[in-house]
Every structure is written in C-alpha cells, then in structure tokens.
JSON list of C-alpha atoms in Angstrom, two decimals:
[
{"chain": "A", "resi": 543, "resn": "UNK", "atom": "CA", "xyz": [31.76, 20.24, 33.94]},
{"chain": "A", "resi": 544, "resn": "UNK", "atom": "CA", "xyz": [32.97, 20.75, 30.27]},
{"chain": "A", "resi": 545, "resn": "UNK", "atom": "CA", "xyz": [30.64, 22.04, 27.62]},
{"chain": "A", "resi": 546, "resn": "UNK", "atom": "CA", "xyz": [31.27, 19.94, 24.49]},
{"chain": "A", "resi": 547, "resn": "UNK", "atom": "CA", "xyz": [32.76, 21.50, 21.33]},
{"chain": "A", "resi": 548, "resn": "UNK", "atom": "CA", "xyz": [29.65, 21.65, 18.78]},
{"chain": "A", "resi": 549, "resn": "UNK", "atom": "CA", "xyz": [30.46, 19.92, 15.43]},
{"chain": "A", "resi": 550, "resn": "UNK", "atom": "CA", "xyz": [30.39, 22.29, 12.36]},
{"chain": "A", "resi": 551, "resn": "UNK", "atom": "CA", "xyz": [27.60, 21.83, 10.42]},
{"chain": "A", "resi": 552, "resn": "UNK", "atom": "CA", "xyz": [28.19, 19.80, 7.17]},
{"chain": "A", "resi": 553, "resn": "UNK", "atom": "CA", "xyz": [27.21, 22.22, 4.24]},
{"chain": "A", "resi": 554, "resn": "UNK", "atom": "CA", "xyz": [24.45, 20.97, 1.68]},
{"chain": "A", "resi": 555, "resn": "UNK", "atom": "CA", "xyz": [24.87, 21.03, -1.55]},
{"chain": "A", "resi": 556, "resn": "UNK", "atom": "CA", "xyz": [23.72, 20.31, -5.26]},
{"chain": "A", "resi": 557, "resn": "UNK", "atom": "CA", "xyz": [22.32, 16.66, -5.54]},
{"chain": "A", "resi": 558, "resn": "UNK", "atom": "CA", "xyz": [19.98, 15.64, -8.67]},
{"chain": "A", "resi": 559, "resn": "UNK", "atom": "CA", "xyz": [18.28, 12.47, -8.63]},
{"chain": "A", "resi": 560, "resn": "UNK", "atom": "CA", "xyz": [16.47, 9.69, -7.30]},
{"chain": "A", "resi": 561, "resn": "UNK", "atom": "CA", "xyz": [16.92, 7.68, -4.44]},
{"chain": "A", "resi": 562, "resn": "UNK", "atom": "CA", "xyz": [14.63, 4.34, -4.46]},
{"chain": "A", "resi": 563, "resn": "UNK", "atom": "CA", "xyz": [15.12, 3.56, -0.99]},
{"chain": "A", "resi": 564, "resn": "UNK", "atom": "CA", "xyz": [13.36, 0.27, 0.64]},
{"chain": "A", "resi": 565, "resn": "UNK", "atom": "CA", "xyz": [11.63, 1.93, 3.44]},
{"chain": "A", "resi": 566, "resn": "UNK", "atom": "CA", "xyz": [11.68, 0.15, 6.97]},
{"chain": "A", "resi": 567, "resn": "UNK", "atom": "CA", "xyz": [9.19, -0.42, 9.56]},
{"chain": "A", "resi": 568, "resn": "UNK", "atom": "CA", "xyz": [8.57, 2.42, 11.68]},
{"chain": "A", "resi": 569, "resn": "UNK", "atom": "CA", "xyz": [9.82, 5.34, 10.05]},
{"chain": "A", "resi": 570, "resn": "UNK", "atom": "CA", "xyz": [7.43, 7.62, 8.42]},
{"chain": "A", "resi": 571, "resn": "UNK", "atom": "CA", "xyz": [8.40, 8.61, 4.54]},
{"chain": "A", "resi": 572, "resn": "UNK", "atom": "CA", "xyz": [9.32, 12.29, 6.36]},
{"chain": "A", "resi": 573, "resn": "UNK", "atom": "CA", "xyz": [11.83, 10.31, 8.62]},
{"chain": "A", "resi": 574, "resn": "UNK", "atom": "CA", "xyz": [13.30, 8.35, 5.45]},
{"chain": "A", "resi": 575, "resn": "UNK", "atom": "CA", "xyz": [13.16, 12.07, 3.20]},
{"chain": "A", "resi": 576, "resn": "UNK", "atom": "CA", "xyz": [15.05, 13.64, 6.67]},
{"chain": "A", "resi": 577, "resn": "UNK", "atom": "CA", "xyz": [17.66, 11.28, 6.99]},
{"chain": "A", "resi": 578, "resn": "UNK", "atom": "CA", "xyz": [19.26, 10.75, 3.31]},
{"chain": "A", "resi": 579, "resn": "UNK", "atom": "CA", "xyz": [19.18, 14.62, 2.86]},
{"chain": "A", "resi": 580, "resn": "UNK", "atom": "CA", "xyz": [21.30, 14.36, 6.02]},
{"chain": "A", "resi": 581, "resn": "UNK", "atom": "CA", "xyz": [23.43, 11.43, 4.99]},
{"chain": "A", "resi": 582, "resn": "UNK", "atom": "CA", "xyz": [23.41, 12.91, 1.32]},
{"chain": "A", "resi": 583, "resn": "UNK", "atom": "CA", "xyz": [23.79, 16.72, 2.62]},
{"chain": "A", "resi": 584, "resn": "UNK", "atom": "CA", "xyz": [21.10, 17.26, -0.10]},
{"chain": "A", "resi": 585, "resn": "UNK", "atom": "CA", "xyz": [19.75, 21.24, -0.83]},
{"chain": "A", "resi": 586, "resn": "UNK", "atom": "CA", "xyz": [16.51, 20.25, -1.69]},
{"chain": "A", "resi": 587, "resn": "UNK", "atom": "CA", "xyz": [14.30, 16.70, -1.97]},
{"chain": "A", "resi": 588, "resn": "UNK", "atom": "CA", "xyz": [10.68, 15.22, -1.50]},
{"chain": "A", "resi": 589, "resn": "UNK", "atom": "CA", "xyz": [9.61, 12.30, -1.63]},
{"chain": "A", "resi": 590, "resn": "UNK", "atom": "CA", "xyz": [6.80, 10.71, -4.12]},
{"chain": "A", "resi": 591, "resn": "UNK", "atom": "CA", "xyz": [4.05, 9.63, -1.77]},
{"chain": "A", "resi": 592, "resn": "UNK", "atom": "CA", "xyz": [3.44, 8.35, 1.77]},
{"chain": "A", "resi": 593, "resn": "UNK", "atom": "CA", "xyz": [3.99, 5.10, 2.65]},
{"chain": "A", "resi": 594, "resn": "UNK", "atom": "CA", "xyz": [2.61, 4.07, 6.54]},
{"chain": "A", "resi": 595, "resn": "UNK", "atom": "CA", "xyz": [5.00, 3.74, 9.48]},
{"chain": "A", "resi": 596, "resn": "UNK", "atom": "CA", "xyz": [3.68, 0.32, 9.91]},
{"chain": "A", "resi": 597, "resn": "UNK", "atom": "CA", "xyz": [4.23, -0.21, 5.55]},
{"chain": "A", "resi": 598, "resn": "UNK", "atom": "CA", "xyz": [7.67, -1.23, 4.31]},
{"chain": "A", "resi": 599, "resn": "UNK", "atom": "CA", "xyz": [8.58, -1.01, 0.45]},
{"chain": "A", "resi": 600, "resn": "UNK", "atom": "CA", "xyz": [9.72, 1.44, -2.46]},
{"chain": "A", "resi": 601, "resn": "UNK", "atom": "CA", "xyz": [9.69, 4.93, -1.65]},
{"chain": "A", "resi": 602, "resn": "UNK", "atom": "CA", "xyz": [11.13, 7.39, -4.32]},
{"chain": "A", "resi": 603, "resn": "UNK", "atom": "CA", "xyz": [12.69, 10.09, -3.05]},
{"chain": "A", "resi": 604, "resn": "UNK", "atom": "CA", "xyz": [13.92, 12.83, -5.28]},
{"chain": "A", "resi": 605, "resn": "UNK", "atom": "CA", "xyz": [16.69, 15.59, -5.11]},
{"chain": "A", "resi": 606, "resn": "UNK", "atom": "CA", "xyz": [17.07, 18.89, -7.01]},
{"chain": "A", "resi": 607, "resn": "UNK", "atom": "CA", "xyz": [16.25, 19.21, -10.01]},
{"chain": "A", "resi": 608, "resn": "UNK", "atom": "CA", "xyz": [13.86, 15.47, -9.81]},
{"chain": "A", "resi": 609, "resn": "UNK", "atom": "CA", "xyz": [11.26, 17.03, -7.26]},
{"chain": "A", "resi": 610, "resn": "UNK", "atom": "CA", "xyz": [10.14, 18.57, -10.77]},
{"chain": "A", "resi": 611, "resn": "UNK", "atom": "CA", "xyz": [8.94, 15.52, -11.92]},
{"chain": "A", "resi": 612, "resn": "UNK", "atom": "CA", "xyz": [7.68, 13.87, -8.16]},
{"chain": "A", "resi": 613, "resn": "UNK", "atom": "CA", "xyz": [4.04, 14.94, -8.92]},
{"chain": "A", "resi": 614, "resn": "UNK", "atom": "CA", "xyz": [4.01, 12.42, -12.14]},
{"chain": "A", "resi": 615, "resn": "UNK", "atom": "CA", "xyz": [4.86, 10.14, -9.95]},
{"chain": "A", "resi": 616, "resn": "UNK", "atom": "CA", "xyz": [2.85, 10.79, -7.15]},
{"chain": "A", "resi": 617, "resn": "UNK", "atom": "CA", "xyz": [-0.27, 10.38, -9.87]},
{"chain": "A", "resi": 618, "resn": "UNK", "atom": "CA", "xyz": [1.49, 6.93, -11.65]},
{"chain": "A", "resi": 619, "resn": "UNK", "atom": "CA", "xyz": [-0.35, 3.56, -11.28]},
{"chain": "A", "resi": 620, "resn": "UNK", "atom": "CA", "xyz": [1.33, 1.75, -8.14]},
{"chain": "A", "resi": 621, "resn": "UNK", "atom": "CA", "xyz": [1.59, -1.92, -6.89]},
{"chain": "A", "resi": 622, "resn": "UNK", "atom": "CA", "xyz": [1.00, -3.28, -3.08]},
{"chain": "A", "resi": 623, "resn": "UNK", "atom": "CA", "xyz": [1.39, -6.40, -1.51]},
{"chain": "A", "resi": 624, "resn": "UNK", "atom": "CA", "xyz": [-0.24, -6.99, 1.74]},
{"chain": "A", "resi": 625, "resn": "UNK", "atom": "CA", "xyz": [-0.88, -9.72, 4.36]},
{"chain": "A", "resi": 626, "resn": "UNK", "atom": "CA", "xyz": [-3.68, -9.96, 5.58]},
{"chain": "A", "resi": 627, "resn": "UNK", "atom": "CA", "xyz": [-5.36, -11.22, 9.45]},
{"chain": "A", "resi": 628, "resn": "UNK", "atom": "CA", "xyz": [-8.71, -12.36, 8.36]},
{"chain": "A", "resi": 629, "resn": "UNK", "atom": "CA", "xyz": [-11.48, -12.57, 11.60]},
{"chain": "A", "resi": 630, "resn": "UNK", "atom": "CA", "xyz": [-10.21, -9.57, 13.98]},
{"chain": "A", "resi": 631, "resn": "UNK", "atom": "CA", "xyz": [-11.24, -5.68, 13.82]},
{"chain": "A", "resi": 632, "resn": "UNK", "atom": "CA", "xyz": [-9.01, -3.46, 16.10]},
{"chain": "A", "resi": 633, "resn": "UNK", "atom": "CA", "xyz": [-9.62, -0.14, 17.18]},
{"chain": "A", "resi": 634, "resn": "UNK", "atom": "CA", "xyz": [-7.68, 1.89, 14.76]},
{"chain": "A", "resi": 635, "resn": "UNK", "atom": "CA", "xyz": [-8.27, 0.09, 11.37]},
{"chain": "A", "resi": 636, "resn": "UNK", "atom": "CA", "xyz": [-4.25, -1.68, 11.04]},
{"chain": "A", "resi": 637, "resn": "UNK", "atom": "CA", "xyz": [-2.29, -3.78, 13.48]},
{"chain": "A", "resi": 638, "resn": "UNK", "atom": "CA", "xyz": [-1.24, -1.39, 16.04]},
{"chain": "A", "resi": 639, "resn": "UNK", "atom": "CA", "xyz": [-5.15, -0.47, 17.63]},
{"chain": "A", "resi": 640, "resn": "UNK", "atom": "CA", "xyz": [-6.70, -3.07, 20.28]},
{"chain": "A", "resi": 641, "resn": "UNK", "atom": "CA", "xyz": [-8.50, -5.98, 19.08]},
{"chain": "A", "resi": 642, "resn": "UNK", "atom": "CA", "xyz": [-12.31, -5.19, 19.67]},
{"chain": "A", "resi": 643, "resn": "UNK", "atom": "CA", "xyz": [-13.35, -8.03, 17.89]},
{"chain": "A", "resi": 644, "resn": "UNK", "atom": "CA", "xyz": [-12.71, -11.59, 16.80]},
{"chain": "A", "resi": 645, "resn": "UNK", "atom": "CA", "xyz": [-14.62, -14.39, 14.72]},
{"chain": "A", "resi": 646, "resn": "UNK", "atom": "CA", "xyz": [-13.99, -17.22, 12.74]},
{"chain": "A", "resi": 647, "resn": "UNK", "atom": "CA", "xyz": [-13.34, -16.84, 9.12]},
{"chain": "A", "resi": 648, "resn": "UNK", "atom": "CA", "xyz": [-13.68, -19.98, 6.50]},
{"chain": "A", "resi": 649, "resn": "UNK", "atom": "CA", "xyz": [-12.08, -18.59, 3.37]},
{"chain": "A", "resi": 650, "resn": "UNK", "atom": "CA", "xyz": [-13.37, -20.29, -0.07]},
{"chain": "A", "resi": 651, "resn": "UNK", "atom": "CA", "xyz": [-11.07, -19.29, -3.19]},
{"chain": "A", "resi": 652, "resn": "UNK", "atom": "CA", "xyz": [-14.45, -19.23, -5.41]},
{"chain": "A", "resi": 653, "resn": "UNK", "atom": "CA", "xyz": [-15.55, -16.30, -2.81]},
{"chain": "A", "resi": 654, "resn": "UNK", "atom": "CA", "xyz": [-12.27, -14.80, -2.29]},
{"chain": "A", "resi": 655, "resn": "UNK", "atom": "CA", "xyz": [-11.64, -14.06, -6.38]},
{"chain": "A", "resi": 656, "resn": "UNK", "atom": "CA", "xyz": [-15.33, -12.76, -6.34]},
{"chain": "A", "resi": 657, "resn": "UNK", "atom": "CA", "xyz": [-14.69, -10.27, -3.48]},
{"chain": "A", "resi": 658, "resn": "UNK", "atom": "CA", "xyz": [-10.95, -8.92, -4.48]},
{"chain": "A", "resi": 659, "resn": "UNK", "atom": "CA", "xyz": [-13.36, -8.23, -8.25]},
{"chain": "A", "resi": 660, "resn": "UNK", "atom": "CA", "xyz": [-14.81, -5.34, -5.97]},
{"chain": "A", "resi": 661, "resn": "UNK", "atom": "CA", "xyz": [-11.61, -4.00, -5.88]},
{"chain": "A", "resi": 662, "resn": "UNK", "atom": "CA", "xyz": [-10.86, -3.53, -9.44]},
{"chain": "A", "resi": 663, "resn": "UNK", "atom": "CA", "xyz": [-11.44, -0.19, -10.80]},
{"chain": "A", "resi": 664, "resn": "UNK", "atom": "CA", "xyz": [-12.51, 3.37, -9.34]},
{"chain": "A", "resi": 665, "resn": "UNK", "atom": "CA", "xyz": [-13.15, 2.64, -5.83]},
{"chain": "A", "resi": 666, "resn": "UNK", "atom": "CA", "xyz": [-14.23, 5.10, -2.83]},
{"chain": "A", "resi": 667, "resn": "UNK", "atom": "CA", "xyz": [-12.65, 4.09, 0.31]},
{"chain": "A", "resi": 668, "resn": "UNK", "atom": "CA", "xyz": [-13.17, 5.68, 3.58]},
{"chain": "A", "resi": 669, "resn": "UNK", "atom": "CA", "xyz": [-9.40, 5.62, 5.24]},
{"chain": "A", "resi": 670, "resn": "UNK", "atom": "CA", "xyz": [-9.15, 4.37, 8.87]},
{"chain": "A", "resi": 671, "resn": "UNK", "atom": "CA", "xyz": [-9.19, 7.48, 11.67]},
{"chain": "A", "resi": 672, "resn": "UNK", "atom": "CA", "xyz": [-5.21, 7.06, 12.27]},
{"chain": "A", "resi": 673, "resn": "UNK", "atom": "CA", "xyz": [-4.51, 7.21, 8.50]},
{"chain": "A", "resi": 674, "resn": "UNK", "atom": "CA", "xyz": [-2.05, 9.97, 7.79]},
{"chain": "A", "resi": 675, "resn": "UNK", "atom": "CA", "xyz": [-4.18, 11.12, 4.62]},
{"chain": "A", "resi": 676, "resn": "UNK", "atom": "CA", "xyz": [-4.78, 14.93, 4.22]},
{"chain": "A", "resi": 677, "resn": "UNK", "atom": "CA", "xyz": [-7.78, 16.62, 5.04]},
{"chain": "A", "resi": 678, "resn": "UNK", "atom": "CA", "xyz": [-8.67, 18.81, 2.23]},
{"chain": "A", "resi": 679, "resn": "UNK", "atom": "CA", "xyz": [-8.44, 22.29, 2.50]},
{"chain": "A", "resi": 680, "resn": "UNK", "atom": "CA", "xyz": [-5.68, 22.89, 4.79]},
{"chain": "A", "resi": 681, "resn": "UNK", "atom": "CA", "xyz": [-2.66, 21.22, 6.31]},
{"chain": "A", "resi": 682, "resn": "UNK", "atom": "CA", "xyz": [-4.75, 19.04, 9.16]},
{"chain": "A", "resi": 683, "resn": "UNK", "atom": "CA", "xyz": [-4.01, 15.99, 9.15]},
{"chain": "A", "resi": 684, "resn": "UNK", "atom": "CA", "xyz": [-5.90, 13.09, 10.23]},
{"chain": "A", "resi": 685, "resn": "UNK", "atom": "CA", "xyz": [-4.02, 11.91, 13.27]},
{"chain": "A", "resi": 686, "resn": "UNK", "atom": "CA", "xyz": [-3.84, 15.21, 14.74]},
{"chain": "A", "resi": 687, "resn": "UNK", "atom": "CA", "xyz": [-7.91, 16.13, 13.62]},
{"chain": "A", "resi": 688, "resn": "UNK", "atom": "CA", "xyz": [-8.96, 12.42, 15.54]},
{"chain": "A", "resi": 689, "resn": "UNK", "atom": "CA", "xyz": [-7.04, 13.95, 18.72]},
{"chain": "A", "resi": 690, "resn": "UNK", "atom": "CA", "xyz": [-9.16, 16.92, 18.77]},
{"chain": "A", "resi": 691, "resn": "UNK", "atom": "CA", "xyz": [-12.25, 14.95, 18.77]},
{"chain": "A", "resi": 692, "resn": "UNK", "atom": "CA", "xyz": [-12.92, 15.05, 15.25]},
{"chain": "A", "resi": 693, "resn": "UNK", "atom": "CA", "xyz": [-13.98, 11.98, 13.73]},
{"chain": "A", "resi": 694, "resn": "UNK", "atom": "CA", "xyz": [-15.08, 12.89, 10.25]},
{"chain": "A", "resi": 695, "resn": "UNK", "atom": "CA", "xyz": [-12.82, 12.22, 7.00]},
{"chain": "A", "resi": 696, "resn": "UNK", "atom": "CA", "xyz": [-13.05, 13.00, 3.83]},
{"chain": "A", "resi": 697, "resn": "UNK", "atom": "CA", "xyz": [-13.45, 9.56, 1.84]},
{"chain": "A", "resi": 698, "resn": "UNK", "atom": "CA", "xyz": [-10.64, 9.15, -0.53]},
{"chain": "A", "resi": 699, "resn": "UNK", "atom": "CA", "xyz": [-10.87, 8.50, -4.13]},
{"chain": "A", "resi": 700, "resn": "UNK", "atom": "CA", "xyz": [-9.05, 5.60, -5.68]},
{"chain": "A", "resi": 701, "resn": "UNK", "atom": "CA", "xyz": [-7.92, 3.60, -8.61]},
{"chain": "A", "resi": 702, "resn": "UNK", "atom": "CA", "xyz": [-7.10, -0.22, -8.96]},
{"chain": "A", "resi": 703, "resn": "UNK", "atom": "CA", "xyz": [-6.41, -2.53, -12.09]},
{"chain": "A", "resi": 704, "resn": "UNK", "atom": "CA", "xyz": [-5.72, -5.54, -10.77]},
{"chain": "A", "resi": 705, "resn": "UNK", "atom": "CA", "xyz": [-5.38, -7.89, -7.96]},
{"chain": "A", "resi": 706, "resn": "UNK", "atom": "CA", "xyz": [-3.40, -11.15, -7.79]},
{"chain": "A", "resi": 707, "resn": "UNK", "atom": "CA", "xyz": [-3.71, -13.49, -5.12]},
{"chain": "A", "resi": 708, "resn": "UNK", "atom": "CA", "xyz": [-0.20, -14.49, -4.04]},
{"chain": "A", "resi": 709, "resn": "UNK", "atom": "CA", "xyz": [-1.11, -17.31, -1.17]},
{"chain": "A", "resi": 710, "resn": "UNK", "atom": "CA", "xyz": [-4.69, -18.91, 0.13]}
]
C-alpha cells in the first residue's frame, strides 16, 4: 500500500473585488463564499447576505479590500422572485418539510393584489423554525437552536416597496 504524495497547497493571495455569482440549488452562500476563495486562492472575502440552500439567484461576494463596503450592501433594498404552491403547509415552512396539510385554493386576481398590499412596507415576519436567520445575541443559529428543542425565534424585522405579480 502506497501513501499518496500530498499536493502543495496553492498560496492565497491579494484579490479586490466583487464576484456576482448566480448561486445554485443546494449550496449554502458559505459553500459558494468557500469555493471561489478556493478557485480564486483569495486572502480574504464575505459574502453580502444569505441566500437559502433551497434559493437560487445573485449573491455578491466580495474580496479584499470590497468586504469594506459588504455591510452597505447587506442593508441595500433587494428584489425576489418566488413561485409559489398555493393549498399545502409542510412541516418546516419551504419545500423540503412533509406535507401536513392540503386544501383547495381558488385564487381571484381582485383578492390576490389586495393581499400582496399587506406586503408593502415595514413588515414583521416570524421566519420558519429551519430558517438559517441569527438568533440575537450570540452565534446560535436557528437550525441548530430547533435541534436542541428550542422552538422560539426572534421575529425578524423587514422592509418591502413593492410587489409585482409576474403570472396568475
């Protein structure tokens, strides 16, 4: 049996910028920061906010000298687009818990524009239990605090402008 030779480790170095990377399924925004500082051999970098495993889109992530200016952009106005399962509840509060209930759902456009209103605005919204969403003071997360047995959150404070209804 033959031990294998260990590569030499790549040295980092220097890089200043931002990387506006379209995030995939399944990694977290950790996993995406990880693996272009690897690919990039990057000193130092952060990224501007977390997106879900289960969210795919435009996550900033900054080297050197820009993880000054990642907290500005953590705070900026930001844009989602979601699809939406109307008439089921799971377990966890997104796709990935068990369905623990269904029912029908009629959607009218009239009452549709008068909910997404309710949306506009400073909102409080209570995140679901598997939401990776700090828990103020301290580094626990919310994942970690639910396996415990610890089922309170904090709610989470929230601004929206707009809404725009893409499809019925």
């Amino acid at each position: 049996m033959t031990n294998p030779v260990p590569r030499p480790r790549q040295p980092r170095r220097p890089l200043h910028g931002v990387l506006l990377l379209d995030k995939p399924i399944g990694w977290t925004s950790n996993d995406a920061l990880q693996k272009a500082k690897g690919l990039l051999r990057a000193e130092k970098g952060g990224h501007t906010g977390t997106l879900d495993p289960l969210a795919t889109g435009l996550l900033p992530l900054c080297f050197g000298a820009a993880t000054k200016f990642s907290q500005a952009s953590l705070d900026a106005d930001k844009s989602y687009r979601a699809t939406l399962k109307l008439g089921q509840r799971t377990s966890t509060g997104d796709r990935e818990g068990e369905v623990v209930e269904t029912r029908p759902v009629q959607v009218e456009r009239a009452a549709t524009a008068s909910r997404r209103a309710r949306f506009v605005g400073p909102i409080e919204q209570l995140p679901p239990m598997h939401s990776a969403l700090a828990r103020r003071p301290g580094p626990l997360r919310l994942r970690p605090c639910r396996r415990r047995g610890r089922p309170q959150h904090p709610p989470h404070h929230d601004s929206s402008h707009r809404h725009r209804r893409v499809a019925a």
